[in-house]
mmCIF file of C-alpha atoms in Angstrom:
data_model
loop_
_atom_site.group_PDB
_atom_site.id
_atom_site.type_symbol
_atom_site.label_atom_id
_atom_site.label_comp_id
_atom_site.label_asym_id
_atom_site.label_seq_id
_atom_site.Cartn_x
_atom_site.Cartn_y
_atom_site.Cartn_z
ATOM 1 C CA MET B 1014 -9.218 -19.002 -31.379
ATOM 2 C CA ASP B 1015 -12.380 -17.459 -29.997
ATOM 3 C CA LYS B 1016 -11.989 -13.701 -29.425
ATOM 4 C CA ARG B 1017 -13.868 -14.010 -26.152
ATOM 5 C CA GLN B 1018 -11.084 -16.227 -24.824
ATOM 6 C CA ALA B 1019 -8.581 -13.373 -25.160
ATOM 7 C CA PHE B 1020 -10.656 -11.207 -22.804
ATOM 8 C CA GLY B 1021 -11.201 -13.915 -20.195
ATOM 9 C CA SER B 1022 -14.391 -14.711 -18.426
ATOM 10 C CA TRP B 1023 -15.996 -12.519 -15.823
ATOM 11 C CA LEU B 1024 -14.801 -15.028 -13.202
ATOM 12 C CA SER B 1025 -11.191 -15.518 -14.205
ATOM 13 C CA GLY B 1026 -10.363 -12.103 -15.568
ATOM 14 C CA PRO B 1027 -7.998 -11.059 -18.359
ATOM 15 C CA ARG B 1028 -4.800 -12.052 -16.531
ATOM 16 C CA THR B 1029 -5.846 -15.695 -16.274
ATOM 17 C CA ALA B 1030 -6.849 -15.675 -19.926
ATOM 18 C CA ALA B 1031 -3.460 -14.263 -20.907
ATOM 19 C CA GLU B 1032 -1.648 -16.852 -18.771
ATOM 20 C CA ASP B 1033 -3.722 -19.596 -20.434
ATOM 21 C CA MET B 1034 -2.474 -18.301 -23.769
ATOM 22 C CA GLY B 1035 1.149 -18.571 -22.623
ATOM 23 C CA VAL B 1036 1.986 -15.066 -21.364
ATOM 24 C CA ASP B 1037 4.502 -15.158 -18.490
ATOM 25 C CA PHE B 1038 3.994 -12.312 -16.025
ATOM 26 C CA GLY B 1039 6.695 -13.459 -13.608
ATOM 27 C CA TYR B 1040 6.356 -13.005 -9.865
ATOM 28 C CA ARG B 1041 5.333 -9.843 -8.025
ATOM 29 C CA GLY B 1042 8.303 -7.487 -7.814
ATOM 30 C CA GLN B 1043 10.384 -9.165 -10.512
ATOM 31 C CA GLN B 1044 10.338 -6.062 -12.730
ATOM 32 C CA LEU B 1045 11.564 -4.027 -9.748
ATOM 33 C CA GLY B 1046 14.506 -6.359 -9.138
ATOM 34 C CA LEU B 1047 13.102 -7.640 -5.837
ATOM 35 C CA PRO B 1048 13.332 -11.237 -4.625
ATOM 36 C CA GLU B 1049 10.330 -13.525 -5.012
ATOM 37 C CA SER B 1050 10.009 -14.221 -1.274
ATOM 38 C CA GLY B 1051 11.622 -13.476 2.066
ATOM 39 C CA PRO B 1052 13.172 -10.195 3.216
ATOM 40 C CA GLY B 1053 13.153 -7.554 0.499
ATOM 41 C CA ALA B 1054 10.206 -9.111 -1.358
ATOM 42 C CA ILE B 1055 7.000 -7.177 -2.024
ATOM 43 C CA ALA B 1056 4.880 -7.086 1.120
ATOM 44 C CA PRO B 1057 1.820 -9.343 1.044
ATOM 45 C CA LEU B 1058 -1.579 -7.667 0.979
ATOM 46 C CA GLY B 1059 -2.698 -9.238 4.256
ATOM 47 C CA ARG B 1060 0.183 -7.703 6.186
ATOM 48 C CA ARG B 1061 -0.302 -4.350 4.500
ATOM 49 C CA PHE B 1062 -4.004 -4.280 5.424
ATOM 50 C CA GLY B 1063 -3.115 -5.416 8.946
ATOM 51 C CA ALA B 1064 -0.589 -2.591 9.303
ATOM 52 C CA LEU B 1065 -3.159 -0.094 8.034
ATOM 53 C CA PHE B 1066 -5.702 -1.381 10.566
ATOM 54 C CA ILE B 1067 -3.184 -1.048 13.426
ATOM 55 C CA ASP B 1068 -2.195 2.469 12.352
ATOM 56 C CA TRP B 1069 -5.821 3.576 11.936
ATOM 57 C CA ALA B 1070 -6.753 2.185 15.369
ATOM 58 C CA LEU B 1071 -3.814 4.041 16.913
ATOM 59 C CA CYS B 1072 -4.841 7.278 15.172
ATOM 60 C CA LEU B 1073 -8.458 6.884 16.319
ATOM 61 C CA LEU B 1074 -7.305 6.325 19.883
ATOM 62 C CA VAL B 1075 -5.061 9.405 19.847
ATOM 63 C CA SER B 1076 -7.693 11.604 18.234
ATOM 64 C CA TYR B 1077 -10.439 10.407 20.604
ATOM 65 C CA ALA B 1078 -8.313 10.898 23.714
ATOM 66 C CA LEU B 1079 -6.558 14.139 22.818
ATOM 67 C CA LEU B 1080 -8.303 16.057 20.049
ATOM 68 C CA SER B 1081 -12.021 15.354 19.786
ATOM 69 C CA GLY B 1082 -13.215 16.183 23.278
ATOM 70 C CA ARG B 1083 -14.161 12.494 23.574
ATOM 71 C CA HIS B 1084 -16.789 12.715 20.825
ATOM 72 C CA ALA B 1085 -16.653 9.571 18.705
ATOM 73 C CA GLN B 1086 -17.837 11.215 15.484
ATOM 74 C CA ALA B 1087 -15.306 14.020 15.719
ATOM 75 C CA ALA B 1088 -12.570 11.490 16.498
ATOM 76 C CA GLY B 1089 -12.940 9.971 13.020
ATOM 77 C CA ASN B 1090 -12.326 13.316 11.354
ATOM 78 C CA TRP B 1091 -9.342 14.107 13.561
ATOM 79 C CA ALA B 1092 -7.962 10.605 13.001
ATOM 80 C CA LEU B 1093 -7.441 11.395 9.329
ATOM 81 C CA LEU B 1094 -5.226 14.341 10.223
ATOM 82 C CA VAL B 1095 -3.395 12.283 12.859
ATOM 83 C CA PHE B 1096 -2.880 9.528 10.262
ATOM 84 C CA LEU B 1097 -1.374 12.022 7.810
ATOM 85 C CA VAL B 1098 1.006 13.399 10.436
ATOM 86 C CA LEU B 1099 1.919 9.894 11.624
ATOM 87 C CA SER B 1100 2.648 8.783 8.076
ATOM 88 C CA LEU B 1101 4.697 11.894 7.289
ATOM 89 C CA LEU B 1102 6.802 11.582 10.429
ATOM 90 C CA THR B 1103 7.377 7.839 10.395
ATOM 91 C CA VAL B 1104 7.581 6.938 6.706
ATOM 92 C CA GLY B 1105 9.591 10.092 6.058
ATOM 93 C CA THR B 1106 12.161 9.222 8.729
ATOM 94 C CA VAL B 1107 12.354 5.491 9.521
ATOM 95 C CA GLY B 1108 10.467 4.210 6.480
ATOM 96 C CA ALA B 1109 7.630 2.557 8.372
ATOM 97 C CA THR B 1110 4.582 3.391 10.453
ATOM 98 C CA PRO B 1111 4.103 1.652 13.822
ATOM 99 C CA GLY B 1112 1.776 -0.881 12.202
ATOM 100 C CA LYS B 1113 4.303 -1.627 9.474
ATOM 101 C CA LEU B 1114 7.074 -2.066 12.043
ATOM 102 C CA LEU B 1115 4.940 -4.498 14.069
ATOM 103 C CA LEU B 1116 4.227 -6.558 10.958
ATOM 104 C CA LYS B 1117 7.817 -6.302 9.678
ATOM 105 C CA LEU B 1118 7.208 -4.096 6.656
ATOM 106 C CA ARG B 1119 9.049 -1.073 5.323
ATOM 107 C CA VAL B 1120 8.534 1.521 2.592
ATOM 108 C CA ILE B 1121 11.550 2.105 0.367
ATOM 109 C CA GLY B 1122 12.180 3.914 -2.869
ATOM 110 C CA GLU B 1123 12.472 2.023 -6.145
ATOM 111 C CA GLY B 1124 15.958 0.618 -6.483
ATOM 112 C CA GLY B 1125 16.239 -0.055 -2.749
ATOM 113 C CA VAL B 1126 17.085 3.501 -1.754
ATOM 114 C CA ARG B 1127 15.635 5.344 1.230
ATOM 115 C CA LEU B 1128 12.448 7.240 0.416
ATOM 116 C CA SER B 1129 13.197 10.959 0.201
ATOM 117 C CA LEU B 1130 11.119 13.406 2.235
ATOM 118 C CA PRO B 1131 9.295 14.959 -0.768
ATOM 119 C CA ARG B 1132 8.351 11.487 -2.023
ATOM 120 C CA ALA B 1133 7.226 10.485 1.481
ATOM 121 C CA VAL B 1134 5.024 13.605 1.617
ATOM 122 C CA LEU B 1135 3.507 12.808 -1.784
ATOM 123 C CA ARG B 1136 2.894 9.194 -0.769
ATOM 124 C CA SER B 1137 1.284 10.161 2.553
ATOM 125 C CA VAL B 1138 -1.061 12.703 0.971
ATOM 126 C CA LEU B 1139 -2.128 10.190 -1.671
ATOM 127 C CA VAL B 1140 -2.770 7.500 0.963
ATOM 128 C CA VAL B 1141 -5.057 9.884 2.855
ATOM 129 C CA LEU B 1142 -6.999 10.503 -0.372
ATOM 130 C CA VAL B 1143 -7.721 6.705 -0.381
ATOM 131 C CA ILE B 1144 -8.526 6.268 -4.104
ATOM 132 C CA PRO B 1145 -4.869 6.080 -5.233
ATOM 133 C CA ALA B 1146 -4.247 3.429 -2.571
ATOM 134 C CA VAL B 1147 -6.899 1.077 -3.953
ATOM 135 C CA VAL B 1148 -5.790 1.257 -7.601
ATOM 136 C CA TRP B 1149 -3.133 -1.460 -7.984
ATOM 137 C CA ASP B 1150 -0.768 -2.631 -10.659
ATOM 138 C CA ARG B 1151 0.365 -6.193 -11.390
ATOM 139 C CA ASP B 1152 2.885 -6.024 -8.536
ATOM 140 C CA THR B 1153 0.038 -5.050 -6.134
ATOM 141 C CA ARG B 1154 1.587 -1.615 -5.721
ATOM 142 C CA GLY B 1155 -0.963 1.109 -5.203
ATOM 143 C CA LEU B 1156 -1.059 4.210 -7.356
ATOM 144 C CA HIS B 1157 0.279 6.137 -4.349
ATOM 145 C CA ASP B 1158 3.405 3.931 -4.414
ATOM 146 C CA ARG B 1159 3.803 4.177 -8.179
ATOM 147 C CA LEU B 1160 3.531 7.971 -8.230
ATOM 148 C CA SER B 1161 5.980 8.361 -5.327
ATOM 149 C CA HIS B 1162 8.328 5.703 -6.794
ATOM 150 C CA SER B 1163 8.116 3.619 -3.640
ATOM 151 C CA VAL B 1164 7.452 0.002 -2.755
ATOM 152 C CA GLN B 1165 6.429 -1.783 0.441
ATOM 153 C CA ILE B 1166 8.685 -4.701 1.278
ATOM 154 C CA ARG B 1167 9.128 -7.333 3.964
ATOM 155 C CA ILE B 1168 11.972 -6.868 6.429
#
């Protein structure tokens, strides 16, 4: 076997190369004991990005109307703080931000338990830092979810 095949091509990536060699990765969420599809399954990326967009738009609106003195540039800075507070209050209590609720998503702890307040705080702070949220594992969980032992699921 050619050693280059084990690394995959720049188009297909190493996962495709491993699958071609017979490695079975299973479905997203299988290692967490979640169903493959339907309620309780790992939330799809499209819905998660949609929920983030809704939440960010809501935070921009609140910061523009109430905190920035109606200055658009200042509203963006305030929106980050509003987003942190929104995430702390909603994920820490009901397990979902308004955007997640609209798109039928919820944040839970690993094992299906409710996310504790300290873990919700850790997750919210890491989301605001952005970088942990864009580093994913094979289950498409961000580093912020891995470090806070949480997972986003469909409801």
